[in-house]
CSV table of C-alpha atoms in Angstrom, one decimal:
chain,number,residue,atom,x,y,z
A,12,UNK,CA,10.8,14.8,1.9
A,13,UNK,CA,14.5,15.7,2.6
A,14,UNK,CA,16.2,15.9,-0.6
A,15,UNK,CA,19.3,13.8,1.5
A,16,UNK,CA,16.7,11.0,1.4
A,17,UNK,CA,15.1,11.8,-1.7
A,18,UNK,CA,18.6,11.2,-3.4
A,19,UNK,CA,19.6,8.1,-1.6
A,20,UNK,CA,15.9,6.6,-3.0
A,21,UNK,CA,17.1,7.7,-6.3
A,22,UNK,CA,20.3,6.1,-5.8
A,23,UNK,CA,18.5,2.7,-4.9
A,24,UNK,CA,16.5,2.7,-7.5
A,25,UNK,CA,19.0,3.1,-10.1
A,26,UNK,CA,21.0,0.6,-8.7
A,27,UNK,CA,19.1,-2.0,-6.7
A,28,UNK,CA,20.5,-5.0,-8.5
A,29,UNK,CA,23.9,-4.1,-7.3
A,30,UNK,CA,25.4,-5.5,-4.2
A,31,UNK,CA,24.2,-2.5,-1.9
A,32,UNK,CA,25.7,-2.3,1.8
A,33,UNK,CA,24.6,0.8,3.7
A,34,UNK,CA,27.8,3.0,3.3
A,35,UNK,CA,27.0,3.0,0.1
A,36,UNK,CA,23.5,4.0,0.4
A,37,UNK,CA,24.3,6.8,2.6
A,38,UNK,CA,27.4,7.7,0.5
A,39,UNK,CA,24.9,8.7,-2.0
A,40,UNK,CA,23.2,10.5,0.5
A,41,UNK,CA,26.2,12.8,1.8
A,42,UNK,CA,25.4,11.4,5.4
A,43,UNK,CA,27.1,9.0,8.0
A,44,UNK,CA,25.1,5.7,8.3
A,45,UNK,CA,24.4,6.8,11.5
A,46,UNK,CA,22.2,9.8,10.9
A,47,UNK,CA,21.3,8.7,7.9
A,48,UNK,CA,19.8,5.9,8.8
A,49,UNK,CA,17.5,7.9,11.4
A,50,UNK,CA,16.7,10.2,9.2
A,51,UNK,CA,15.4,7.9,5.8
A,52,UNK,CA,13.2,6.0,8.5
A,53,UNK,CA,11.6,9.1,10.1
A,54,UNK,CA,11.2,10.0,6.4
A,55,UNK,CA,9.4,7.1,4.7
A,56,UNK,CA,8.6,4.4,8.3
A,57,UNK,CA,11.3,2.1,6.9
A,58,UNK,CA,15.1,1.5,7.4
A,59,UNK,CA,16.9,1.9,4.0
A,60,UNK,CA,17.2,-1.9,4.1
A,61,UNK,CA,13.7,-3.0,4.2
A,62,UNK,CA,13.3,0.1,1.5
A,63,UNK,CA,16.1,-1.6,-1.1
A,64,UNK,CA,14.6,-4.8,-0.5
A,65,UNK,CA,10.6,-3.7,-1.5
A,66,UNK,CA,12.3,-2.2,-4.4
A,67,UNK,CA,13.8,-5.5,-5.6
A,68,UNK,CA,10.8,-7.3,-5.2
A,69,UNK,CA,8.3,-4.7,-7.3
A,70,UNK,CA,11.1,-4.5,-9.6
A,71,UNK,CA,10.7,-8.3,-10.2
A,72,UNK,CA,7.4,-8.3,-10.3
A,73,UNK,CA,7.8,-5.6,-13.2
A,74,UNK,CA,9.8,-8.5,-14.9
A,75,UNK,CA,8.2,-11.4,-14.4
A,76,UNK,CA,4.7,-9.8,-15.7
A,77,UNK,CA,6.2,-7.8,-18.7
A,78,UNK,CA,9.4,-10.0,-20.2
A,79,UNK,CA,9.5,-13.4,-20.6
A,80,UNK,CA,12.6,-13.8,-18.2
A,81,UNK,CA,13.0,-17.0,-16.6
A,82,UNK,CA,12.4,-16.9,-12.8
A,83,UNK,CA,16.3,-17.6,-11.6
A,84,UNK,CA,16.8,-15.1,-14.5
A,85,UNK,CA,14.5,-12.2,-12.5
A,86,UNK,CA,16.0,-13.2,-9.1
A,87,UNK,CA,19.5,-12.2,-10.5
A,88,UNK,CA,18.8,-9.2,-12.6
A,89,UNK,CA,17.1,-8.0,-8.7
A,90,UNK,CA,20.2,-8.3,-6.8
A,91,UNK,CA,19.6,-12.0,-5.0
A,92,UNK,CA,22.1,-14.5,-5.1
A,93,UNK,CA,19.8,-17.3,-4.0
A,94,UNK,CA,17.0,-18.4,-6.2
A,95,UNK,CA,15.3,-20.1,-2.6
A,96,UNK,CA,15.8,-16.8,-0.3
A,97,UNK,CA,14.4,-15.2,-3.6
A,98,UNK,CA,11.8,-17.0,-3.9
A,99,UNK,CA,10.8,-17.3,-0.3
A,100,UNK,CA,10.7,-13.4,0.7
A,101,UNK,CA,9.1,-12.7,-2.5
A,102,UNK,CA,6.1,-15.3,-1.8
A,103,UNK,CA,5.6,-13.4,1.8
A,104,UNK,CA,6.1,-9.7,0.4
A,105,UNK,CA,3.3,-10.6,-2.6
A,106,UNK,CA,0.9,-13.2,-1.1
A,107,UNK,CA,2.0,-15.8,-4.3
A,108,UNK,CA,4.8,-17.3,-5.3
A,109,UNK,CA,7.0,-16.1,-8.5
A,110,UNK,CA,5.7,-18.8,-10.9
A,111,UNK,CA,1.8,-18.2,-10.2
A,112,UNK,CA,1.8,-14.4,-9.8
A,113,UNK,CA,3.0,-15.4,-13.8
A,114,UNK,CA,0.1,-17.5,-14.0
A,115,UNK,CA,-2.2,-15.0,-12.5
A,116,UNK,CA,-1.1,-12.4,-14.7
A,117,UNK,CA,-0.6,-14.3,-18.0
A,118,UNK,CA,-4.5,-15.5,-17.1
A,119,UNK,CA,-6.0,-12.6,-16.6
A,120,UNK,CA,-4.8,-10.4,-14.2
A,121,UNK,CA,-3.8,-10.9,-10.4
A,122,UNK,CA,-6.3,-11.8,-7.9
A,123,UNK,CA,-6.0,-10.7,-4.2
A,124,UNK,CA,-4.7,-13.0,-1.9
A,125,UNK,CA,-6.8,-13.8,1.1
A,126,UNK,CA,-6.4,-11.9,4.2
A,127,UNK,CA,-4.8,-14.2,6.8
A,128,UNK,CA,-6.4,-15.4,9.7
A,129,UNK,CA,-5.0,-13.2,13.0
A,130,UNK,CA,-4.9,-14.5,16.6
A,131,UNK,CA,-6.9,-11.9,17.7
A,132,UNK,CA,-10.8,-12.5,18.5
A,133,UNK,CA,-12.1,-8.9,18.7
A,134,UNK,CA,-13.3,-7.1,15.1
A,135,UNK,CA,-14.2,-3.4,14.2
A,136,UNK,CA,-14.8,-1.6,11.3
A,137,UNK,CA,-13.1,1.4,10.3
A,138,UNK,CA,-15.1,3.8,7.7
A,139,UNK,CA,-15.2,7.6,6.4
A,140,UNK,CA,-14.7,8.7,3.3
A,141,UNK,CA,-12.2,8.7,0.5
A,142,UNK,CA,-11.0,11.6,-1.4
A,143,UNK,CA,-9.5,12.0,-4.7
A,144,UNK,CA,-6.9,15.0,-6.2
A,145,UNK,CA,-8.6,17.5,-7.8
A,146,UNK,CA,-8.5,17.1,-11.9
A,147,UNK,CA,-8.7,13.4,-11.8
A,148,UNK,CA,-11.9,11.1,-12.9
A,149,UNK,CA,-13.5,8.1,-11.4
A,150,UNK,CA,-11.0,5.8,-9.7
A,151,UNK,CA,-11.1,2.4,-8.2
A,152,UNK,CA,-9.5,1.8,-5.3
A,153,UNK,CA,-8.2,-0.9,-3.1
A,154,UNK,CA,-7.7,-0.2,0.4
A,155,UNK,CA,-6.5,-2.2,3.4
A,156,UNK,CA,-5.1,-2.6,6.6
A,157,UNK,CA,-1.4,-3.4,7.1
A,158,UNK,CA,0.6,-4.3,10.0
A,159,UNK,CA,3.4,-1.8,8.5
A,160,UNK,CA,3.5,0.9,6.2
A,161,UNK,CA,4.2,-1.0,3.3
A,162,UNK,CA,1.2,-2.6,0.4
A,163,UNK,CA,2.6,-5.6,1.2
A,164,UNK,CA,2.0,-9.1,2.6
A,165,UNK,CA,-0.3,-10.0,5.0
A,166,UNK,CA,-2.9,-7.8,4.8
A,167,UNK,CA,-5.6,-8.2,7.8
A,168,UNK,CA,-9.2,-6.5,5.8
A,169,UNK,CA,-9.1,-5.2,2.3
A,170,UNK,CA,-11.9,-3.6,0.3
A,171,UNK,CA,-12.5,-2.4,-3.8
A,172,UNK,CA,-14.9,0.7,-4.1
A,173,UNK,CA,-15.1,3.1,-6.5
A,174,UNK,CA,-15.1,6.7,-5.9
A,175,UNK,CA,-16.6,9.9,-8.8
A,176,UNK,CA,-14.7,12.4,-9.7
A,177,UNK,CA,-15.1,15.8,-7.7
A,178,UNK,CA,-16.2,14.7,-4.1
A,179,UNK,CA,-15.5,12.5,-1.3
A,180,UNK,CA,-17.2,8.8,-1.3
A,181,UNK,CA,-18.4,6.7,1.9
A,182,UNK,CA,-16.2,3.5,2.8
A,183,UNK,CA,-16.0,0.8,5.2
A,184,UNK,CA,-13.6,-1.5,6.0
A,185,UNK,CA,-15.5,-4.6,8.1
A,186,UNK,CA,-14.2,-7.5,10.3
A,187,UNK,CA,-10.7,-5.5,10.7
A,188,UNK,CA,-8.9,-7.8,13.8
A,189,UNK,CA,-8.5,-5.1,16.8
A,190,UNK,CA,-5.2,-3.4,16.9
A,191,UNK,CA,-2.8,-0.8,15.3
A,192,UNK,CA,-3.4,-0.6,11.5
A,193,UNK,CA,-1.9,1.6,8.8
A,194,UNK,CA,-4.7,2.4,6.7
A,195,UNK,CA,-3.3,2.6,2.9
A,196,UNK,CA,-4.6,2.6,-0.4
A,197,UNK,CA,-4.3,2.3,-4.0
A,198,UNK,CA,-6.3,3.7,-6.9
A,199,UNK,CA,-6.3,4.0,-11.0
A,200,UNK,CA,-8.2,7.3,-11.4
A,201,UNK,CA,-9.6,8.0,-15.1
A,202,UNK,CA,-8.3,11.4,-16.6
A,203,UNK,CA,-10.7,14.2,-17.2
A,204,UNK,CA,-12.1,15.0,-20.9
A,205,UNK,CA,-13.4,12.9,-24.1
A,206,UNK,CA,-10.8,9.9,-23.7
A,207,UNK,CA,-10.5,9.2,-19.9
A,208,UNK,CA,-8.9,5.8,-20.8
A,209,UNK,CA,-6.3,7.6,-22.6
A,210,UNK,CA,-4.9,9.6,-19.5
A,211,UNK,CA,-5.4,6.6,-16.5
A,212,UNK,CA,-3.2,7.7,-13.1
A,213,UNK,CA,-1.8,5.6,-10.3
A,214,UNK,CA,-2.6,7.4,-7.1
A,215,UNK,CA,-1.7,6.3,-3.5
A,216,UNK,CA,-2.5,7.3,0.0
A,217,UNK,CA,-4.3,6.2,3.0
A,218,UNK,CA,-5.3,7.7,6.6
A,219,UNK,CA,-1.6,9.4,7.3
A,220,UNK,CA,1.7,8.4,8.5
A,221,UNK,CA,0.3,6.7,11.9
A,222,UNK,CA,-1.8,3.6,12.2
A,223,UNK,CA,-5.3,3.8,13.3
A,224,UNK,CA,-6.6,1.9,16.5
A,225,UNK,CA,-9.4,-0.5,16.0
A,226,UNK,CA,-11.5,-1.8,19.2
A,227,UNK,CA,-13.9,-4.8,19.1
A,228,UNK,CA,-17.2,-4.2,18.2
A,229,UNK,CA,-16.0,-0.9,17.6
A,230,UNK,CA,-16.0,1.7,14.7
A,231,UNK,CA,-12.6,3.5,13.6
A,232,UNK,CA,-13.4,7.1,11.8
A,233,UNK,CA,-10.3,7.8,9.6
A,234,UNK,CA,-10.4,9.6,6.2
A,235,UNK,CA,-8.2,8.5,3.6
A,236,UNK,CA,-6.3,10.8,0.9
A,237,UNK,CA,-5.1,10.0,-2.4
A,238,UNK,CA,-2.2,12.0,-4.6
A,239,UNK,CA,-0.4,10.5,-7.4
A,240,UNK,CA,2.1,8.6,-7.0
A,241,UNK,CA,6.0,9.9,-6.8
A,242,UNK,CA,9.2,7.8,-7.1
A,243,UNK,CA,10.1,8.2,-3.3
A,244,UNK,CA,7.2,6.4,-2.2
A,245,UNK,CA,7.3,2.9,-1.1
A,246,UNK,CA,6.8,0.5,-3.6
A,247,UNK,CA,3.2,-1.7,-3.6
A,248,UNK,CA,4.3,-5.0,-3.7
A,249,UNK,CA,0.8,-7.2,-2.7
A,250,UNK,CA,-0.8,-9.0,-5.6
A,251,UNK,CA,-3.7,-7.3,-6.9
A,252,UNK,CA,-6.6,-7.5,-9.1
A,253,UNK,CA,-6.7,-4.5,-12.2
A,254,UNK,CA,-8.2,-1.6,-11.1
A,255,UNK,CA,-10.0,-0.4,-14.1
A,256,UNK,CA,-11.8,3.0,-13.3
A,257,UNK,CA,-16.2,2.5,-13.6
A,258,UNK,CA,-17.3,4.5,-16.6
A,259,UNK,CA,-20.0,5.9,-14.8
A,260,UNK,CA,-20.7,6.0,-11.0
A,261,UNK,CA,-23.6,6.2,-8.7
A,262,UNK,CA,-22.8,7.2,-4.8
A,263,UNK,CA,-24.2,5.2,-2.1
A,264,UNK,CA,-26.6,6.2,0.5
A,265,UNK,CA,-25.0,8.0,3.7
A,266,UNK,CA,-21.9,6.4,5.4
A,267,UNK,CA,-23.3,3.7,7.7
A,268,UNK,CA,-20.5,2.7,8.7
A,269,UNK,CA,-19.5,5.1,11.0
A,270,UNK,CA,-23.2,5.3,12.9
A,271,UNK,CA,-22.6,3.0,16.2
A,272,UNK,CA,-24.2,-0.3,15.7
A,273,UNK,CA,-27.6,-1.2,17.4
A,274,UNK,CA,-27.8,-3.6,20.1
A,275,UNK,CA,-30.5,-6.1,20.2
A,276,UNK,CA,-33.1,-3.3,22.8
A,277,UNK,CA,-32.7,-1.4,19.5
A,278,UNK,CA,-30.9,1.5,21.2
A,279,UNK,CA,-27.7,2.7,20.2
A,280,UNK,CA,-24.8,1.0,22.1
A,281,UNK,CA,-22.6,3.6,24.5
A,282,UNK,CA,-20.9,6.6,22.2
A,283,UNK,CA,-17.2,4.6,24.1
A,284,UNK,CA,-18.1,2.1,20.3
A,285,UNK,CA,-17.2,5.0,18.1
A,286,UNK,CA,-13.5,6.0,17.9
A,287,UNK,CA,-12.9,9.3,15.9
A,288,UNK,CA,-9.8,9.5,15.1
A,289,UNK,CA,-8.2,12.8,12.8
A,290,UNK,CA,-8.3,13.4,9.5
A,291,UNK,CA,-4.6,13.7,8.5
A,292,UNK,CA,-4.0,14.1,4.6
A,293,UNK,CA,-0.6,12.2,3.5
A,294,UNK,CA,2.2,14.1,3.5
């Protein structure tokens, strides 16, 4: 990532409950607006608007599951002046409101919101396999497909696998609405060693930094990457449930899900079902 960008990310971070207007952003970056605005979104898929503002919201999200802060009390220390607007962007960037992603988490954990319903009729799958950094253990993973790059609010198909340490691991994604998808995930891989618990590692990643295309009836072939996690990536802001790493792990058979499906003659429907699309690791 350009170090220009790199520091302006640092900059937001450090000071996203400030009053932030892009001069000052790009200040930070030794850039005009201008240019620097082309260059953080051809860097990280977002303008350094939309960037600030998923900060804010995973920042609060920090707060409001680890302090006992009051909700108008979150929405200030976060940079909004309007406990409604707060309230209301953070609902559709999350899935939940502020007061029951508290509930969800005080109860147990959050629970994944469900996908909503698209206009479009056509579904497809996409499936492949998942692959983990080398020197990390078992992870769980959540992955879905988003409308933007961002973990965020709404997402159209979701899955939670797990995947062993060592090797790549089959998935599928089912009933995904036809369209343009980034594929992205999120994982908690166990460390290596006696006490795996002990040494537990956020990793992110997904298919690249273009969506996929998913036909009806189709399947989508797109292997997904995962790397830990750095400060300059984009926050995950979607409620989700705890990824807890399986102890132990047994593979599945094959990968069926990227074999054509079979029509009712019991002959394999035209090879035009099968979209391959390149495996791209994430930059």
């Amino acid at each position: 990532m350009d170090t220009a960008v790199e520091r302006a990310i640092e900059f937001i971070r450090e000071h996203y409950g400030e009053p932030l207007a892009l001069a000052r952003i790009a200040e930070s970056a030794l850039l005009s607006r201008f240019y620097f605005t082309r260059l953080f979104k051809e860097e990280t898929g977002l303008t350094p608007g939309r960037f600030l503002a998923a900060v804010r919201i995973h920042e609060a999200k920090r707060l409001i599951e680890q302090t006992s802060m009051s909700i108008t009390a979150v929405s200030c220390a976060v940079g909004y002046n309007s406990l409604g607007s707060f309230t209301n962007y953070f609902t559709a960037s999350v899935g939940v409101s502020p007061g029951r992603f508290r509930r969800l988490v005080r109860d147990g954990g959050a629970g994944l919101p469900v996908p909503e319903p698209v206009p479009w009729q056509g579904r497809g799958t996409i499936g492949g396999t998942v692959g983990l950094p080398a020197g990390h253990g078992n992870a769980r993973v959540f992955l879905g497909a988003f409308a933007t790059p961002v973990v965020q609010h709404p997402c159209v198909a979701s899955a939670v696998f797990d995947v062993p340490s060592g090797r790549p691991s089959c998935y599928s994604l089912k009933d995904v609405p036809e369209g343009n998808w980034h594929l992205l995930a999120v994982a908690v891989s166990d460390g290596l060693g006696p006490d795996r618990a002990a040494c537990r590692t956020p990793l992110v990643g997904g298919h690249g930094v273009l969506p996929v295309t998913v036909t009806a009836d189709g399947v989508t072939s797109a292997a997904v990457r995962l790397r830990p996690s750095r400060p300059t990536d984009t926050p995950v802001l979607l409620a989700l449930p705890e990824l807890v790493p399986p102890a132990t792990f047994v593979p599945p058979p094959g990968c069926p899900s990227t074999t054509p499906r079979q029509g009712a003659d019991d002959q394999r429907q035209a090879a035009g079902h099968l979209r391959l699309v390149s495996a791209a690791p994430v930059p």
